[in-house]
mmCIF file of C-alpha atoms in Angstrom:
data_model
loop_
_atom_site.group_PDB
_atom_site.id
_atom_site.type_symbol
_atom_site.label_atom_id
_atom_site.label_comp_id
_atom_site.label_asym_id
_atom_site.label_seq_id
_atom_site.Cartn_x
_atom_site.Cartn_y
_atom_site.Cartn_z
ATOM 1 C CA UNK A 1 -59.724 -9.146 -41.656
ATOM 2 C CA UNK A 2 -59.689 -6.022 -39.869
ATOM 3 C CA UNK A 3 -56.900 -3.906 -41.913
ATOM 4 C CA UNK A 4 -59.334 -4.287 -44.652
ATOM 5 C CA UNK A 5 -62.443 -3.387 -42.630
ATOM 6 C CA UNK A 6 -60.476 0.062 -41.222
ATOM 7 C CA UNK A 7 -59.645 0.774 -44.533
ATOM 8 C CA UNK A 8 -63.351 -0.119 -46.333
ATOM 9 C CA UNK A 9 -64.649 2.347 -43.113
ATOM 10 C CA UNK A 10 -62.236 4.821 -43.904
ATOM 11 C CA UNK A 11 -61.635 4.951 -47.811
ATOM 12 C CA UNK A 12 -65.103 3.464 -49.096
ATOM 13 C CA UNK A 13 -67.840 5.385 -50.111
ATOM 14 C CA UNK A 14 -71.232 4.825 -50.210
ATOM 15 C CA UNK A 15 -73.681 5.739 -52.796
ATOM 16 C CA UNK A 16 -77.616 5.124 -52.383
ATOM 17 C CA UNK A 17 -78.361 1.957 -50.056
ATOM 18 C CA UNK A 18 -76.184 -0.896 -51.903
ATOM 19 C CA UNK A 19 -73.308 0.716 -54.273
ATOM 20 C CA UNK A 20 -69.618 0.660 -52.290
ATOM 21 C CA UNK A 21 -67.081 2.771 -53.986
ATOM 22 C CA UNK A 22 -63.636 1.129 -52.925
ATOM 23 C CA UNK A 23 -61.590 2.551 -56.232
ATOM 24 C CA UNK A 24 -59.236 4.224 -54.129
ATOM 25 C CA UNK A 25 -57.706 0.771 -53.203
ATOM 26 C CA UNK A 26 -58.953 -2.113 -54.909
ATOM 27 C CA UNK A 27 -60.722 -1.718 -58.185
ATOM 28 C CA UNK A 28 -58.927 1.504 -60.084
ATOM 29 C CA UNK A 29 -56.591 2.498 -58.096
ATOM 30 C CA UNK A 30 -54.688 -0.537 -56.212
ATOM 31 C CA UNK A 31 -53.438 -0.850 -52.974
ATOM 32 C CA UNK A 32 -50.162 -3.460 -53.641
ATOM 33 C CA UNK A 33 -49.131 -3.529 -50.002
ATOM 34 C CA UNK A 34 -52.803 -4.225 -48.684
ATOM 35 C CA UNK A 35 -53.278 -6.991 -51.612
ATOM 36 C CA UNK A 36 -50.004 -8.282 -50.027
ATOM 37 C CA UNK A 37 -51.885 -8.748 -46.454
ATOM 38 C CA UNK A 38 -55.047 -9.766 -48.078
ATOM 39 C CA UNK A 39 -52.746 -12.232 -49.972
ATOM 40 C CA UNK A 40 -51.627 -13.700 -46.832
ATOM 41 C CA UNK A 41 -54.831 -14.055 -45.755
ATOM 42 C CA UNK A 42 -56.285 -16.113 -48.419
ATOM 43 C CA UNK A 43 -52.850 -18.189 -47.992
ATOM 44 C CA UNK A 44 -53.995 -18.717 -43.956
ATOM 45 C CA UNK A 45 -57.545 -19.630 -44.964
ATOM 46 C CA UNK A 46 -56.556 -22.006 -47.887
ATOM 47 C CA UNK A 47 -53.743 -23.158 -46.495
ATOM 48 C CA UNK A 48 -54.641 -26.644 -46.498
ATOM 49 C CA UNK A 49 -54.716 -27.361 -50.587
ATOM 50 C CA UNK A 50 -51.864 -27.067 -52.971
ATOM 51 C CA UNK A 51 -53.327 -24.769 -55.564
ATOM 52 C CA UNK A 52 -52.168 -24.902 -58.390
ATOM 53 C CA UNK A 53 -54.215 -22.486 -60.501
ATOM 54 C CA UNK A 54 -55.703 -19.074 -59.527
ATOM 55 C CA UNK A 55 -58.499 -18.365 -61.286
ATOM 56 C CA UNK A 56 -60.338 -14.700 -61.435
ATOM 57 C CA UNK A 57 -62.076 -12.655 -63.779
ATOM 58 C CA UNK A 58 -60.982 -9.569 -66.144
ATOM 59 C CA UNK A 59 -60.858 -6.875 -64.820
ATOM 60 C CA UNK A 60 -60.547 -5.760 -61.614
ATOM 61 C CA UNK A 61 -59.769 -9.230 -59.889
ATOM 62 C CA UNK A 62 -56.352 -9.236 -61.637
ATOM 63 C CA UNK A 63 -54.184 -7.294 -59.269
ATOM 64 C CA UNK A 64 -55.552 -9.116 -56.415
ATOM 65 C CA UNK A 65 -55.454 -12.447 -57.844
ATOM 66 C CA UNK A 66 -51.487 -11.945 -59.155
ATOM 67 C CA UNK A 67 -50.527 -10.738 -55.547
ATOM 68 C CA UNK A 68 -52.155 -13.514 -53.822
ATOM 69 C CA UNK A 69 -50.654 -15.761 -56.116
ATOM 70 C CA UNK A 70 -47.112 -15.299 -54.506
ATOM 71 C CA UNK A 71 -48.525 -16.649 -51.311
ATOM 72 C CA UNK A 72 -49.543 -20.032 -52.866
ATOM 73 C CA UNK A 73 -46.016 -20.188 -54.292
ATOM 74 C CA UNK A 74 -46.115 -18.319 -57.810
ATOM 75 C CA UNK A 75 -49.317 -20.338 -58.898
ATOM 76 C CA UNK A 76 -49.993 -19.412 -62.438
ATOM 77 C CA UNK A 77 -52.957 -16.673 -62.529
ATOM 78 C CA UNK A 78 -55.411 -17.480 -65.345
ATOM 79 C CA UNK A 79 -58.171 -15.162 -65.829
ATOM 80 C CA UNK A 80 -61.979 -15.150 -67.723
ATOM 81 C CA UNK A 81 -62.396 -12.816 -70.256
ATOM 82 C CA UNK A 82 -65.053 -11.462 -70.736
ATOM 83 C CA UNK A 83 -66.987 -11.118 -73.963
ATOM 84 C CA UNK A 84 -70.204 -9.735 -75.693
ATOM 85 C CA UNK A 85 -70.909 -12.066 -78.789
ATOM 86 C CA UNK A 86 -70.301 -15.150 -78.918
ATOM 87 C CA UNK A 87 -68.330 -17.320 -81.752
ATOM 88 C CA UNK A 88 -68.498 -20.810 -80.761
ATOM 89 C CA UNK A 89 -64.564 -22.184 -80.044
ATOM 90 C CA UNK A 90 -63.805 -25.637 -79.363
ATOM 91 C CA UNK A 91 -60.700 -24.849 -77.477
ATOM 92 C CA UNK A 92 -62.301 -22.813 -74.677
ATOM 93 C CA UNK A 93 -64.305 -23.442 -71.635
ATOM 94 C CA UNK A 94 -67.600 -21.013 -71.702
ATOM 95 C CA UNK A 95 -70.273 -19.899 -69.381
ATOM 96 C CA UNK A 96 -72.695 -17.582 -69.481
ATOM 97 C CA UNK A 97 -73.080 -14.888 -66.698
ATOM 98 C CA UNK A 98 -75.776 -12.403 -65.891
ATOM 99 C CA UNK A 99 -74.423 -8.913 -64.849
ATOM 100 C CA UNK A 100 -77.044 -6.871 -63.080
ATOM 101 C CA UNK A 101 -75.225 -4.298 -62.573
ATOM 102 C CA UNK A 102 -75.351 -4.090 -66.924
ATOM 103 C CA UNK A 103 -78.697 -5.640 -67.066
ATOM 104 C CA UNK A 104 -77.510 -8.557 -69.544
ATOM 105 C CA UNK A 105 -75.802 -11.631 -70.083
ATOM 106 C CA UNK A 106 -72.182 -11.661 -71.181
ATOM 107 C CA UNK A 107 -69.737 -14.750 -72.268
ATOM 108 C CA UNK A 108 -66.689 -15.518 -70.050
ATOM 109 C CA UNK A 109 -63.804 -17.701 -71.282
ATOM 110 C CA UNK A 110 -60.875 -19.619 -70.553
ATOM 111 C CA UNK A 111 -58.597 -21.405 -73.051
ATOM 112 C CA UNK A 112 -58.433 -25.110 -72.217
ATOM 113 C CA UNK A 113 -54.793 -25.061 -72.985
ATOM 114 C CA UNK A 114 -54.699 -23.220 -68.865
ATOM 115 C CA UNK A 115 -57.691 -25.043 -66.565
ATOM 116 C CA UNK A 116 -57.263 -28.804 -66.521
ATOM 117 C CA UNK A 117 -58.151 -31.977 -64.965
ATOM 118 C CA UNK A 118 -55.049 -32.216 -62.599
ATOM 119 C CA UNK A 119 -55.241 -28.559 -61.457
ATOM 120 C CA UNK A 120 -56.620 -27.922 -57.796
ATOM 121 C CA UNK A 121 -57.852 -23.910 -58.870
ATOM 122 C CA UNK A 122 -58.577 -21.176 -56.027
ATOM 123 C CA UNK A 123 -60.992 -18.764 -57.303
ATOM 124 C CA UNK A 124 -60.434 -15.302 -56.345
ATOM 125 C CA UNK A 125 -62.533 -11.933 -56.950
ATOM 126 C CA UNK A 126 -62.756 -8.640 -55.448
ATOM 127 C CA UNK A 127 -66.312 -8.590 -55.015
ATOM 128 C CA UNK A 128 -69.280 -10.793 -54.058
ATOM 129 C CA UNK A 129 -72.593 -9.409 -54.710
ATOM 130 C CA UNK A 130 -75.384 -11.862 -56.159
ATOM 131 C CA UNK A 131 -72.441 -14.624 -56.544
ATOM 132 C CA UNK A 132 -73.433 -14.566 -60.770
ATOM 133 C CA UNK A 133 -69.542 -14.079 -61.624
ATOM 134 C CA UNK A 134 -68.564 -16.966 -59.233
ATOM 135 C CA UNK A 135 -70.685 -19.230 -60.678
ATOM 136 C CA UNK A 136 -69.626 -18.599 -64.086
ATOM 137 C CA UNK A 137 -65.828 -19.237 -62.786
ATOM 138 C CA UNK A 138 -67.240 -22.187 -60.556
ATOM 139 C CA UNK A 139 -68.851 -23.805 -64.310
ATOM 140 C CA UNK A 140 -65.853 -22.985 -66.306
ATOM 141 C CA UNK A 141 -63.656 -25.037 -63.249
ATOM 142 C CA UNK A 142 -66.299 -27.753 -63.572
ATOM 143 C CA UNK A 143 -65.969 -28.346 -67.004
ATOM 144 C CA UNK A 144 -62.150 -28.488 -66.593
ATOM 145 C CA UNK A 145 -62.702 -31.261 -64.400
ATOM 146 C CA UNK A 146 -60.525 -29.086 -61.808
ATOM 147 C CA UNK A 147 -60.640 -29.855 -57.934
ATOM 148 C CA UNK A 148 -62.141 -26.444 -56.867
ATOM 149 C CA UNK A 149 -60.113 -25.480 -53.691
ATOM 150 C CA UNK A 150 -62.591 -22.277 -53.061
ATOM 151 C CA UNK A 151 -63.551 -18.850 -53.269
ATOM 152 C CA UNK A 152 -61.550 -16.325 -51.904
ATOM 153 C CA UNK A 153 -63.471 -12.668 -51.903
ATOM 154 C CA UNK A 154 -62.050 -9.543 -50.690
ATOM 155 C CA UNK A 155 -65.272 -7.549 -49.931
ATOM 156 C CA UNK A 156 -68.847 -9.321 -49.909
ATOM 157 C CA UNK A 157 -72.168 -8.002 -49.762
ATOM 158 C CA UNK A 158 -74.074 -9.843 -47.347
ATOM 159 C CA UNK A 159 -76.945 -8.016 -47.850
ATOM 160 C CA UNK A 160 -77.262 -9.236 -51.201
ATOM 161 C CA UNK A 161 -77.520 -13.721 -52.584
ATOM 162 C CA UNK A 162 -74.147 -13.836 -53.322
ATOM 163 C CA UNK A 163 -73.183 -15.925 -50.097
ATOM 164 C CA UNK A 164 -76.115 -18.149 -50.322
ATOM 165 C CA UNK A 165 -75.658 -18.909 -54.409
ATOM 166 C CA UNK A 166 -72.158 -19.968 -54.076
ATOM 167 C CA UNK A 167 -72.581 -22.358 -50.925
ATOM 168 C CA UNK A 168 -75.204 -24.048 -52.620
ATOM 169 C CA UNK A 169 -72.410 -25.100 -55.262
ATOM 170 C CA UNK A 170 -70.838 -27.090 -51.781
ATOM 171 C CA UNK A 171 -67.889 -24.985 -52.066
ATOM 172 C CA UNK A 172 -65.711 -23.262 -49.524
ATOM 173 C CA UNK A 173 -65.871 -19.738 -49.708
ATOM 174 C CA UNK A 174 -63.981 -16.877 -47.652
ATOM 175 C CA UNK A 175 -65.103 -13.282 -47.768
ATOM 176 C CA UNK A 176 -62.441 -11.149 -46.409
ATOM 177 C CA UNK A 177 -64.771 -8.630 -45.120
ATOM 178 C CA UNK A 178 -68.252 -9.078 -45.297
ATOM 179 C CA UNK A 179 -70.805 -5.852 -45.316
ATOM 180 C CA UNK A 180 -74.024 -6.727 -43.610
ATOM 181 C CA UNK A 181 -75.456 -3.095 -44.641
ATOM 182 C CA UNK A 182 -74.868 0.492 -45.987
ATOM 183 C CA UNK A 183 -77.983 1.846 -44.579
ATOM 184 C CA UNK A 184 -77.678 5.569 -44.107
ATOM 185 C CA UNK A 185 -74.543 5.561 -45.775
ATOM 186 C CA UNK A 186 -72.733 3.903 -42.633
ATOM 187 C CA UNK A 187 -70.936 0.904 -43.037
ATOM 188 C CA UNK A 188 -71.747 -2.385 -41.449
ATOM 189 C CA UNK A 189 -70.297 -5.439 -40.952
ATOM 190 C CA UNK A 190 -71.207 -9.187 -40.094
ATOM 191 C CA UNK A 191 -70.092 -10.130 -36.776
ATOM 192 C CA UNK B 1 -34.124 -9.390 -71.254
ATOM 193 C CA UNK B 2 -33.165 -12.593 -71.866
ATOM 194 C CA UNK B 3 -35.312 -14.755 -69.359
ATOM 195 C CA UNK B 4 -37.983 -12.855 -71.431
ATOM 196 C CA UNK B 5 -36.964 -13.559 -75.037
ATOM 197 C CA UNK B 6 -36.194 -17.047 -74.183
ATOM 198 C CA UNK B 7 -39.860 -17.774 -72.786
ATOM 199 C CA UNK B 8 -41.481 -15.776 -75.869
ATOM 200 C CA UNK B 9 -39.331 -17.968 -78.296
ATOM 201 C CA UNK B 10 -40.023 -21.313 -75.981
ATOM 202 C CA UNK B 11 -43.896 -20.407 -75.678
ATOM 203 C CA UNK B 12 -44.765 -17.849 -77.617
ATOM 204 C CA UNK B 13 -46.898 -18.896 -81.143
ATOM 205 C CA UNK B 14 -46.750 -16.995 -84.038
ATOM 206 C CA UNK B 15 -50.263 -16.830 -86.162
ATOM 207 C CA UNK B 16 -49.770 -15.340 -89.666
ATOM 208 C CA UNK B 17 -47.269 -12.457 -90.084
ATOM 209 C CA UNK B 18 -48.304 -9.847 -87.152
ATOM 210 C CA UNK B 19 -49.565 -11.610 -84.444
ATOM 211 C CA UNK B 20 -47.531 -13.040 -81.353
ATOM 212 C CA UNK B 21 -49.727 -15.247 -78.689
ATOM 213 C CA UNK B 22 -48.151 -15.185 -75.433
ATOM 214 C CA UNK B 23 -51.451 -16.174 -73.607
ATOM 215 C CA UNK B 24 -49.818 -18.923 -71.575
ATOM 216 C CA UNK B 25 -47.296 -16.615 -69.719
ATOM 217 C CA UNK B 26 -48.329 -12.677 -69.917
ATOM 218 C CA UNK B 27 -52.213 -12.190 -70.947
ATOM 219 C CA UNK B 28 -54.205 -14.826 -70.076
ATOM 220 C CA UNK B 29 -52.353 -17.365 -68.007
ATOM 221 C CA UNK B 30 -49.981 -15.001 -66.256
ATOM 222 C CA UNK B 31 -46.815 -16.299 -64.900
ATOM 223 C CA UNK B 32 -46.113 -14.385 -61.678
ATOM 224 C CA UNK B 33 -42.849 -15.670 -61.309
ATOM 225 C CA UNK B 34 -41.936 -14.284 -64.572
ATOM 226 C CA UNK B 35 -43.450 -11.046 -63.467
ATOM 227 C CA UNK B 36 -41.356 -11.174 -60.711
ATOM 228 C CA UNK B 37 -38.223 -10.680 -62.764
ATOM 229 C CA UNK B 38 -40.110 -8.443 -65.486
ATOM 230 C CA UNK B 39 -40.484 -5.831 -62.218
ATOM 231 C CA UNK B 40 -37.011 -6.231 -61.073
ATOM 232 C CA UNK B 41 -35.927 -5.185 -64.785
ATOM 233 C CA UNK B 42 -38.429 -2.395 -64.809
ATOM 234 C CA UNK B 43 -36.937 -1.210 -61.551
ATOM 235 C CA UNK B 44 -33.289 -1.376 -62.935
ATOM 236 C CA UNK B 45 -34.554 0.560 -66.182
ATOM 237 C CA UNK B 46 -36.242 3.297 -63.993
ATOM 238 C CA UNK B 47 -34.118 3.339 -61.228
ATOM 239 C CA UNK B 48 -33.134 7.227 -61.251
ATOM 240 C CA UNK B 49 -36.375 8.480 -60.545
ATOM 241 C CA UNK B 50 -38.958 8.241 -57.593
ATOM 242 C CA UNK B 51 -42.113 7.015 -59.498
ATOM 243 C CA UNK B 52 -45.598 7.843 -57.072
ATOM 244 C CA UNK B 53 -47.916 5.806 -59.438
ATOM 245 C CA UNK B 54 -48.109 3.151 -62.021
ATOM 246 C CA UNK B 55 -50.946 3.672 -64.664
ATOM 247 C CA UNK B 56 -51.590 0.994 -66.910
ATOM 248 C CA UNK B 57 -54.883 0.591 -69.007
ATOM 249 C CA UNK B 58 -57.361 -2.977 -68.410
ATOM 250 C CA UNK B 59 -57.222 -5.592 -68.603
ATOM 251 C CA UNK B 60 -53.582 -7.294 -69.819
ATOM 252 C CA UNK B 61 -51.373 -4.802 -67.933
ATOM 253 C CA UNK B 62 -52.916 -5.240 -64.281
ATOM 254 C CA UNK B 63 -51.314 -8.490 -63.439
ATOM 255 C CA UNK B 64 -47.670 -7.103 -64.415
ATOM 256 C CA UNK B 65 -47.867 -3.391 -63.323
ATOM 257 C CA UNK B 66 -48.919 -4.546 -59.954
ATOM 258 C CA UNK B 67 -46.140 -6.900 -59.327
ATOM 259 C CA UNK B 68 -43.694 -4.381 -60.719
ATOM 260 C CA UNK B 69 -45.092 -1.868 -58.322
ATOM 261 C CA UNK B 70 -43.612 -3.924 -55.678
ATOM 262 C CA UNK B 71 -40.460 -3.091 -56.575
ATOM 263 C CA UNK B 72 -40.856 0.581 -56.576
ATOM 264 C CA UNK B 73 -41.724 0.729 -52.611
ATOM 265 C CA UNK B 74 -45.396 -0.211 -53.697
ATOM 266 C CA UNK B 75 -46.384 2.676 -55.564
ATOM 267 C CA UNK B 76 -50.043 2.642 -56.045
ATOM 268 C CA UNK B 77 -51.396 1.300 -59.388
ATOM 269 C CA UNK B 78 -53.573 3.012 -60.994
ATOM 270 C CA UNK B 79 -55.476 1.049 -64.684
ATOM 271 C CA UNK B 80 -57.050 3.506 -67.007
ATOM 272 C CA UNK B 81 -60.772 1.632 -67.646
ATOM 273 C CA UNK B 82 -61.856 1.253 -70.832
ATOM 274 C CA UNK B 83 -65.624 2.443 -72.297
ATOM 275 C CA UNK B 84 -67.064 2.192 -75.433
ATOM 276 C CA UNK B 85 -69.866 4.907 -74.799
ATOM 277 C CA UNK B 86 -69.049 8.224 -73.836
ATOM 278 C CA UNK B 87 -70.751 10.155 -70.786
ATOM 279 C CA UNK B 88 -68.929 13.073 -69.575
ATOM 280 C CA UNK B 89 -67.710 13.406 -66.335
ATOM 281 C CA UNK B 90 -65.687 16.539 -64.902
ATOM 282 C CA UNK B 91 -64.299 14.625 -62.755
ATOM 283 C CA UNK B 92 -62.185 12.137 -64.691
ATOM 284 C CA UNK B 93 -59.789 12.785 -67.473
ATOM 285 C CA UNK B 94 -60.689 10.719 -70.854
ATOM 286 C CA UNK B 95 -58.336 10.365 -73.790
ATOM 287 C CA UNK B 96 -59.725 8.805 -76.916
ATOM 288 C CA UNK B 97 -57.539 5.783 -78.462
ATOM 289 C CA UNK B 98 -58.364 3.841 -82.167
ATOM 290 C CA UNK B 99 -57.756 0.097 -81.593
ATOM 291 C CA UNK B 100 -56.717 -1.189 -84.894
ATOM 292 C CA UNK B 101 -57.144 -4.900 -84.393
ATOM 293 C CA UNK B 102 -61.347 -3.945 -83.459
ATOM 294 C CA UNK B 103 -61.281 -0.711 -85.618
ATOM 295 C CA UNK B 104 -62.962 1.178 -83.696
ATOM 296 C CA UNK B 105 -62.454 4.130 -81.221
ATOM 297 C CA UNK B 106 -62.705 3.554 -77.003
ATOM 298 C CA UNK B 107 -62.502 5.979 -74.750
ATOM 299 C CA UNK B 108 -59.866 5.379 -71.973
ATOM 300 C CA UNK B 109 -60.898 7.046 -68.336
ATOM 301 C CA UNK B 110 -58.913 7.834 -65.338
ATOM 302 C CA UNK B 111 -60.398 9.775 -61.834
ATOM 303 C CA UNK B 112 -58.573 12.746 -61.193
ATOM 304 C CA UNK B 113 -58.442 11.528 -57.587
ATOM 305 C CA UNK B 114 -55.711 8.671 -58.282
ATOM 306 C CA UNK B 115 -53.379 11.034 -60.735
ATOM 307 C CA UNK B 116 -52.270 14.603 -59.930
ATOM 308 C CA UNK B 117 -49.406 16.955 -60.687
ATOM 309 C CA UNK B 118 -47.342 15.862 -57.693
ATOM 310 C CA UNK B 119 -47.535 12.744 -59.118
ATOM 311 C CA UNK B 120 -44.072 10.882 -60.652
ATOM 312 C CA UNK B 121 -45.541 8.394 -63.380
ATOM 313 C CA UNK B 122 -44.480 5.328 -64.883
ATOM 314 C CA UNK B 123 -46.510 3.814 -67.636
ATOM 315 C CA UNK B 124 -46.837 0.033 -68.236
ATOM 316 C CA UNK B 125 -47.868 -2.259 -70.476
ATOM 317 C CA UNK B 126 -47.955 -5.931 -71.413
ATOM 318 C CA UNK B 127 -47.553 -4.720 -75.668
ATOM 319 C CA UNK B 128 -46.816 -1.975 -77.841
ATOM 320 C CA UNK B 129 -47.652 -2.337 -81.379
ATOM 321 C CA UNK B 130 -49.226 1.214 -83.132
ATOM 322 C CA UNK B 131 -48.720 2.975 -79.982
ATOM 323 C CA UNK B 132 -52.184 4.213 -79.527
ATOM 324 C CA UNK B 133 -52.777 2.566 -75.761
ATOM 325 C CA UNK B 134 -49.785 4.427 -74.567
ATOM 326 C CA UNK B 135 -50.397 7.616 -76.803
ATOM 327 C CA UNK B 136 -53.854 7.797 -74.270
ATOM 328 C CA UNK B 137 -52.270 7.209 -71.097
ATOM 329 C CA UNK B 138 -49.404 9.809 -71.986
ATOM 330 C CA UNK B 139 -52.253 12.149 -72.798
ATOM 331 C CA UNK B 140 -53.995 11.359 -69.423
ATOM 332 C CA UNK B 141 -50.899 11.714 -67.644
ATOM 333 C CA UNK B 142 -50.485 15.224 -69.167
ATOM 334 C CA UNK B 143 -54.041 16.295 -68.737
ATOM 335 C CA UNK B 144 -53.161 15.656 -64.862
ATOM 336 C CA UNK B 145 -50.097 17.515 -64.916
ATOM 337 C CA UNK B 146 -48.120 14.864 -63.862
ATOM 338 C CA UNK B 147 -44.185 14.382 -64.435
ATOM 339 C CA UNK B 148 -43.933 11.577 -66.946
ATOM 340 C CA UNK B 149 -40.866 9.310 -65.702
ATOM 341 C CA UNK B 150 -41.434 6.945 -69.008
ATOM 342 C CA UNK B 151 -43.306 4.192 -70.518
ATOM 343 C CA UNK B 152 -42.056 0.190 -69.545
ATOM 344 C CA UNK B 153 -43.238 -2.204 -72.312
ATOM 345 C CA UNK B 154 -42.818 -6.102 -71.841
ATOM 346 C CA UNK B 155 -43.268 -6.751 -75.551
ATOM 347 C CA UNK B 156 -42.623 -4.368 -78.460
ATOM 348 C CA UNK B 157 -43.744 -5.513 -82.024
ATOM 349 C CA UNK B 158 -40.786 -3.035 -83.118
ATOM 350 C CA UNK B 159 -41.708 -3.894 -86.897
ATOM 351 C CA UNK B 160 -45.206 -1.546 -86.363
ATOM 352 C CA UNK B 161 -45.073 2.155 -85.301
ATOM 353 C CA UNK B 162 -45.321 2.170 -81.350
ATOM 354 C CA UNK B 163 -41.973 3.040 -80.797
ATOM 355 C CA UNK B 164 -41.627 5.680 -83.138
ATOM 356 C CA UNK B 165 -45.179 7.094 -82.105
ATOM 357 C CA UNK B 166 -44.055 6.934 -78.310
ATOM 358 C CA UNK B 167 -40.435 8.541 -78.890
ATOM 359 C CA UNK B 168 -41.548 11.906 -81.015
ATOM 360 C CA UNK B 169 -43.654 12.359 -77.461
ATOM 361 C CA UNK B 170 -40.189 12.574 -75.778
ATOM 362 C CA UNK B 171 -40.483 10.059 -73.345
ATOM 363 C CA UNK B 172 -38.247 7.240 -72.317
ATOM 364 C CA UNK B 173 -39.173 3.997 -73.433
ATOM 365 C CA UNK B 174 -37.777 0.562 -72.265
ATOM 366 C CA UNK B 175 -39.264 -2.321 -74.112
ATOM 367 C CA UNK B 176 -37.632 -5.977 -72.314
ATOM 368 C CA UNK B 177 -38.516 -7.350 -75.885
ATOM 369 C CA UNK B 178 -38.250 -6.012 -79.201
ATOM 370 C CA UNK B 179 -39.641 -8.332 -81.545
ATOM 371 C CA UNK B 180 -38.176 -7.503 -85.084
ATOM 372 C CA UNK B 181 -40.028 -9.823 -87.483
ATOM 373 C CA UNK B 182 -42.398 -12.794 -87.323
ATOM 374 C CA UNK B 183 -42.367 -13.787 -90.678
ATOM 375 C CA UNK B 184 -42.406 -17.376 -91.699
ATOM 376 C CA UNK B 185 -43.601 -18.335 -88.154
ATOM 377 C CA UNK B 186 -40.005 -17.485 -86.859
ATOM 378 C CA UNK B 187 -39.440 -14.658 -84.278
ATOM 379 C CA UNK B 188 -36.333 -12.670 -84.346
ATOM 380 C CA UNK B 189 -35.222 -9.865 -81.682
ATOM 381 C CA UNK B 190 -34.090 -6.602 -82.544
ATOM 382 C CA UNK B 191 -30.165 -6.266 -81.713
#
């Protein structure tokens, strides 16, 4: 998507070899009008499903995910939260996710009452790194016995497993703009 | 807002005499739709001044202050990030807020890069119960030197402080709901 690429080249900022700062658009301060193109986007590569769920994780997948959401015709947006202990619930779907970024394992939920059987669920997130958070989200659609529809990413790191974790799991997955490197603090991407 | 009062009364679930679970439609599963009309009200609410950012606080108040961006020409969003350990920065503007339902104090952080005093604020959230959320972002807002065009709640618990705390900071403040009582499971409106 190359509105997104111009404005990773010309907003983002890169710290050491593999941090991207894109909080001026997507994850603290939001860009509505580009999630409305990236929105489209994810509509023109899943078009072929009717979703009926979004899925994504607290918190900076929210925006995103609610935009897109009025491309696949108001979908319901249901996100993970995110938790440190753990109180066992019979009425939620669990998984357990690694963060490396945090350096430790963390609890993500959904309430049965909102993932089901009969739902075909797109899974959106801003970011695809080692894929840990996708997987989690990927589980938690598993256990609802949901048709997974795919992954829809706005910015992936190539450089890192993320791409190669999440195919494994025979999913479809769409990156919106994938960064091969940040070497030198310049910007590359895939093709 | 009727739409509004209807769903919370259709879908909303009362659990002892304080608390109000609208997970299916505003902080969990989040109906966009319904979002869609909650924005249109905001609009109609703030119509008489030209808001430059939305600031909200993670993670409930993304999904609806992004969609009600829309309909103020897609004004940026910005969401204040929560952090339970302090590390000062200079270049971000922190406000401590006590969370009564974990009692315990957070500490609420905004960049000074995405708020600044030409910036026209409007200040949303998905609930206002003691007040202490918004009481941050209103200090945050100040600390920037921003012009504070008011606070937009979906759902005020009107039988705790929040509205009282909010209105001796002379602000506006538009609630779509004002939930009077919950007692004996039953939920009753203000007005």
């Amino acid at each position: 998507m190359e509105l997104l690429k111009e404005r990773i080249c010309h907003s983002g900022r890169v710290i050491g070899k593999d941090i991207l700062k894109v909080d001026s658009f997507l994850n603290h301060q939001m860009d509505v009008q580009l999630f409305q193109e990236i929105g489209k986007e994810f509509k023109r590569r899943f078009a072929e499903e009717k979703i009926t769920k979004i899925l994504t994780i607290e918190a900076s997948g929210i925006g995103v995910a609610c935009i897109t959401a009025q491309y696949f015709n108001n979908a319901p947006v249901v996100f993970a939260k995110k938790l440190i202990a753990r109180n066992l619930d019979a009425e939620v779907y669990e998984s357990k996710v690694y963060s490396f970024t945090k350096a430790t394992n963390y609890i993500i939920r959904v309430d049965k009452k909102y993932l089901n059987a009969k739902d075909t669920v797109l899974i959106i997130d801003d970011f695809l790194a080692n894929g840990n958070a996708v997987l989690g989200l990927l589980d938690i659609s598993r256990q609802a016995g949901a048709n997974i529809a795919g992954v829809g990413i706005v910015i992936e790191k190539s450089f890192q497993d993320g791409r190669e974790v999440v195919l494994k799991e025979n999913v479809k997955l769409e990156s919106l703009a994938r960064v091969k490197s940040l070497k030198d603090g310049k910007i590359t991407f895939v093709d």
